[in-house]
Tab-separated table of C-alpha atoms and ligand atoms in Angstrom:
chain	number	residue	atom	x	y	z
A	1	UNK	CA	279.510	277.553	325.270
A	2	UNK	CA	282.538	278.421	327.632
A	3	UNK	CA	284.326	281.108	329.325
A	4	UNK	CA	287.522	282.234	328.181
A	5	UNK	CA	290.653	282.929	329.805
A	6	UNK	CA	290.771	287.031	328.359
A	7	UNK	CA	294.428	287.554	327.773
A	8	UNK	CA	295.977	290.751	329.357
A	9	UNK	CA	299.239	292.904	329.016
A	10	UNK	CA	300.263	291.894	332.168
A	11	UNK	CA	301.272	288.408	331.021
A	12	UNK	CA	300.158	288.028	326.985
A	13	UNK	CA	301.591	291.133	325.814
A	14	UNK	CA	303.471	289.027	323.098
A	15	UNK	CA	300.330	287.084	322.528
A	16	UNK	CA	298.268	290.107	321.930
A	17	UNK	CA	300.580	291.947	319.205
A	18	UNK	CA	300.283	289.345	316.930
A	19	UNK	CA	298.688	290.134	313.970
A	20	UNK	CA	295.229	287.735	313.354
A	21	UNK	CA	294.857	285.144	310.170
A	22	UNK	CA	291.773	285.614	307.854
A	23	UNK	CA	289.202	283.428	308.160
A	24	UNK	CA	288.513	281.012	305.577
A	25	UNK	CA	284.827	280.373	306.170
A	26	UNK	CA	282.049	280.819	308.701
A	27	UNK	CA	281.408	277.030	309.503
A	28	UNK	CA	279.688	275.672	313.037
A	29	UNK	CA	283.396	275.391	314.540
A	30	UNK	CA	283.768	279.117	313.788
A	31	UNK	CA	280.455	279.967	315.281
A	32	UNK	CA	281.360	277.897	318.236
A	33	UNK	CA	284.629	280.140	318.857
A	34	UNK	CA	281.910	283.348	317.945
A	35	UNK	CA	279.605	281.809	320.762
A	36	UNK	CA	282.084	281.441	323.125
A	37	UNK	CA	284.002	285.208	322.680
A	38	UNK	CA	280.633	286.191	323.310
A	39	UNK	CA	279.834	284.640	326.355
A	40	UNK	CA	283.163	285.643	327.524
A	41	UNK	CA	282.743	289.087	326.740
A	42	UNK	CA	279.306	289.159	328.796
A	43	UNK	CA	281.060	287.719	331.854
A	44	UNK	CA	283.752	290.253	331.886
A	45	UNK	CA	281.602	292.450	331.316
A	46	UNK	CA	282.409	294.552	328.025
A	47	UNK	CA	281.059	295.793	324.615
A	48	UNK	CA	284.011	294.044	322.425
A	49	UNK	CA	285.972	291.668	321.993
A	50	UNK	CA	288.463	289.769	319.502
A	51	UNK	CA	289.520	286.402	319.399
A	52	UNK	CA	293.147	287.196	319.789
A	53	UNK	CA	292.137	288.506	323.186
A	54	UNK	CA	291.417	284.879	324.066
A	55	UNK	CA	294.629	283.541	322.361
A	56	UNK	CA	293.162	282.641	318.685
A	57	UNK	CA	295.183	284.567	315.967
A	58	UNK	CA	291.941	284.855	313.652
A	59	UNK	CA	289.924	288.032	312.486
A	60	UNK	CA	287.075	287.349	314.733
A	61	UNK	CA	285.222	289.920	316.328
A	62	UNK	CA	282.159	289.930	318.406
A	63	UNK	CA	279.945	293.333	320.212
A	64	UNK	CA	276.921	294.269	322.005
A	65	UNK	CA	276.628	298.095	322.063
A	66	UNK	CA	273.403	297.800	323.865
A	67	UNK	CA	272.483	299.881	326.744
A	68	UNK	CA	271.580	298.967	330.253
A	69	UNK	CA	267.803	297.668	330.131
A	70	UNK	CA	267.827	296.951	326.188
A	71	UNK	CA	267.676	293.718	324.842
A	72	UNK	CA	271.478	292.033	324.207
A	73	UNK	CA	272.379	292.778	320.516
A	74	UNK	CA	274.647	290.889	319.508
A	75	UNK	CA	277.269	291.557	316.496
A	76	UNK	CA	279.698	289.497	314.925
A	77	UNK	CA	282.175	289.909	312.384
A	78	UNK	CA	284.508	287.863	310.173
A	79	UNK	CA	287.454	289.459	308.213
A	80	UNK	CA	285.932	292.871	308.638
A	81	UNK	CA	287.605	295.682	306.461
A	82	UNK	CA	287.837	299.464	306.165
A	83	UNK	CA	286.687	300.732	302.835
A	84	UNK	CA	286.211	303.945	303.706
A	85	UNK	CA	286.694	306.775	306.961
A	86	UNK	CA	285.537	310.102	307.525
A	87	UNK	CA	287.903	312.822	307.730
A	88	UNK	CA	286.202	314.211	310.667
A	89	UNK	CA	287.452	312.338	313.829
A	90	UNK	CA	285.955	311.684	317.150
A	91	UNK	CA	287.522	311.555	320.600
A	92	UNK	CA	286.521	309.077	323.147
A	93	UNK	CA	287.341	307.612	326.276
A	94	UNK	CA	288.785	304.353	325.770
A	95	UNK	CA	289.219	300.984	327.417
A	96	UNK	CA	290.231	297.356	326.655
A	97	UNK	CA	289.472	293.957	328.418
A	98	UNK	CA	293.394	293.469	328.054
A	99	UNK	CA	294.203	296.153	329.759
A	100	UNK	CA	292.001	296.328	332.933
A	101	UNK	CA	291.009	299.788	334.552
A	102	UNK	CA	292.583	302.051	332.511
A	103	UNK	CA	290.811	304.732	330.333
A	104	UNK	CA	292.153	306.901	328.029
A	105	UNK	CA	290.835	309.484	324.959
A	106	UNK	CA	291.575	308.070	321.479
A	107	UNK	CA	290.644	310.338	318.882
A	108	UNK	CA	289.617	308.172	315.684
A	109	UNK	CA	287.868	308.309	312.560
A	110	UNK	CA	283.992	309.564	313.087
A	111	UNK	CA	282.400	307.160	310.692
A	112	UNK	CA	283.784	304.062	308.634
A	113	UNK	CA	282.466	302.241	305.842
A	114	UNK	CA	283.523	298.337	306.713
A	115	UNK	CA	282.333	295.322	305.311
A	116	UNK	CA	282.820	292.022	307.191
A	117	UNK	CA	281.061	288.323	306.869
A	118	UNK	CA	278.354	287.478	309.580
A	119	UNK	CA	277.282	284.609	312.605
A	120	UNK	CA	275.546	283.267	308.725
A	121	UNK	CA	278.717	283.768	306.732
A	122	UNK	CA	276.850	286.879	304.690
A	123	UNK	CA	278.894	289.539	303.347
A	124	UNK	CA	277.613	292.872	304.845
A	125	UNK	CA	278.851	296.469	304.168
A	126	UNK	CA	277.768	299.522	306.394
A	127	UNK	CA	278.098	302.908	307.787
A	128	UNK	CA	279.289	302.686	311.346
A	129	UNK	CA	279.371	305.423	313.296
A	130	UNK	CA	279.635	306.974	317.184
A	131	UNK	CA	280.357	304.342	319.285
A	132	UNK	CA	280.235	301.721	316.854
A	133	UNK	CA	282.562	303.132	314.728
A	134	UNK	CA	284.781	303.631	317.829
A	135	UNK	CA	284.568	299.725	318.723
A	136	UNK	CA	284.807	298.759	315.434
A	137	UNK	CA	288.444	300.125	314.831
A	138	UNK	CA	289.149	299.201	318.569
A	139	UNK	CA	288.377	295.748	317.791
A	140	UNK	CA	289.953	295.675	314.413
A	141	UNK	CA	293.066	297.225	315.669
A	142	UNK	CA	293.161	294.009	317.869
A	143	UNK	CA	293.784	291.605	315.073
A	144	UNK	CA	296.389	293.751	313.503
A	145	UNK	CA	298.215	293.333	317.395
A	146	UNK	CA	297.488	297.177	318.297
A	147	UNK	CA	295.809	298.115	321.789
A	148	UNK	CA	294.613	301.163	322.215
A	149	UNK	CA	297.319	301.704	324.479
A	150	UNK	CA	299.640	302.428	321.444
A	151	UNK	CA	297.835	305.482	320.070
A	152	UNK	CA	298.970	307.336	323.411
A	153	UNK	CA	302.168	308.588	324.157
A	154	UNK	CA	305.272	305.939	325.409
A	155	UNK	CA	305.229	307.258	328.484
A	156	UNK	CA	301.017	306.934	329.286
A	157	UNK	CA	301.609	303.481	327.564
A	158	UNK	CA	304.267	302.391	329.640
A	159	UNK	CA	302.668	303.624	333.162
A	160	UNK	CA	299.390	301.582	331.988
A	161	UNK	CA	300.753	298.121	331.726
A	162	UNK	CA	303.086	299.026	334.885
A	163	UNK	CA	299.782	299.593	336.522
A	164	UNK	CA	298.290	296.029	334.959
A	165	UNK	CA	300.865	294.630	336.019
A	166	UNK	CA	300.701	295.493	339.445
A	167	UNK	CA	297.490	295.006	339.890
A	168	UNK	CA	297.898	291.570	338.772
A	169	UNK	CA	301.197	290.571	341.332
A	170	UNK	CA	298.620	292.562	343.858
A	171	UNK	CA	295.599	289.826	343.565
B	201	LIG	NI1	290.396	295.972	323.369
């Protein structure tokens, strides 16, 4: 397992809206790239991540919603769809790995119905919801080259990667 370099809007903002390539199947090179993003992610530290955020264009995702002083839990998903979202939304304070310190609400769907292939290449369909269903269409919005950035207004997203920037040319 490695570390990853985690791509940010301060340099890789061209590298980050490209849109992700399906996977063709969950092999031990695949779980390699899964093992690493996850390692990477732990280091950072966050709750999500997606390959493109390391510079691989493929629908990769991996998570650990876990809390402080629970055991890791980790979650990974392959081509994950949307087959279904609530019409109730939820609002929640997000941020990204690729764009460092900033937090901002995003109000999304409350609960989605996705179905994605595992770390064993099993197809698995489910109800996410809460926080899961927020990093769930986080992360997916990743591999279609959206941050969550773009759901605010130009001017919010424009004064966040200023501010990434900076902070960057500052260290
Ligand atoms: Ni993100």
């Amino acid at each position: 397992m490695a570390i990853r370099e985690i791509l940010t809007v301060a340099d890789h903002q061209s590298v980050l809206k490209q849109k992700s390539a399906p996977v063709a199947r969950v092999d031990d090179a695949l779980r390699a790239l899964m093992d690493d993003m996850l390692e990477t992610m732990y280091d950072a530290p966050g709750i999500g991540l997606a390959a493109i955020q390391i510079g691989v264009p493929q629908r990769v995702i991996v998570m650990d919603l876990a809390r402080e002083g629970e055991d890791p839990q980790p979650r990974h998903f392959v081509n994950p769809e949307i087959l279904e979202a609530s019409e109730e939304l939820f609002e929640y304070e997000e941020g990204c790995l690729s764009v460092p310190d900033i937090y901002d609400a995003v109000e999304r769907p409350a609960r989605v119905r996705i179905r994605y292939m595992n770390y064993h290449g099993e197809t698995v369909e489910e109800w996410a919801e809460g926080l899961y269903a927020v990093c769930i269409q986080h992360e997916m919005d990743h591999l279609e080259g959206v941050l969550f950035i773009d759901h605010l207004s130009r001017l919010k997203r424009m004064r966040a990667v200023a501010k990434v920037k900076k902070a960057v040319r500052a260290a």
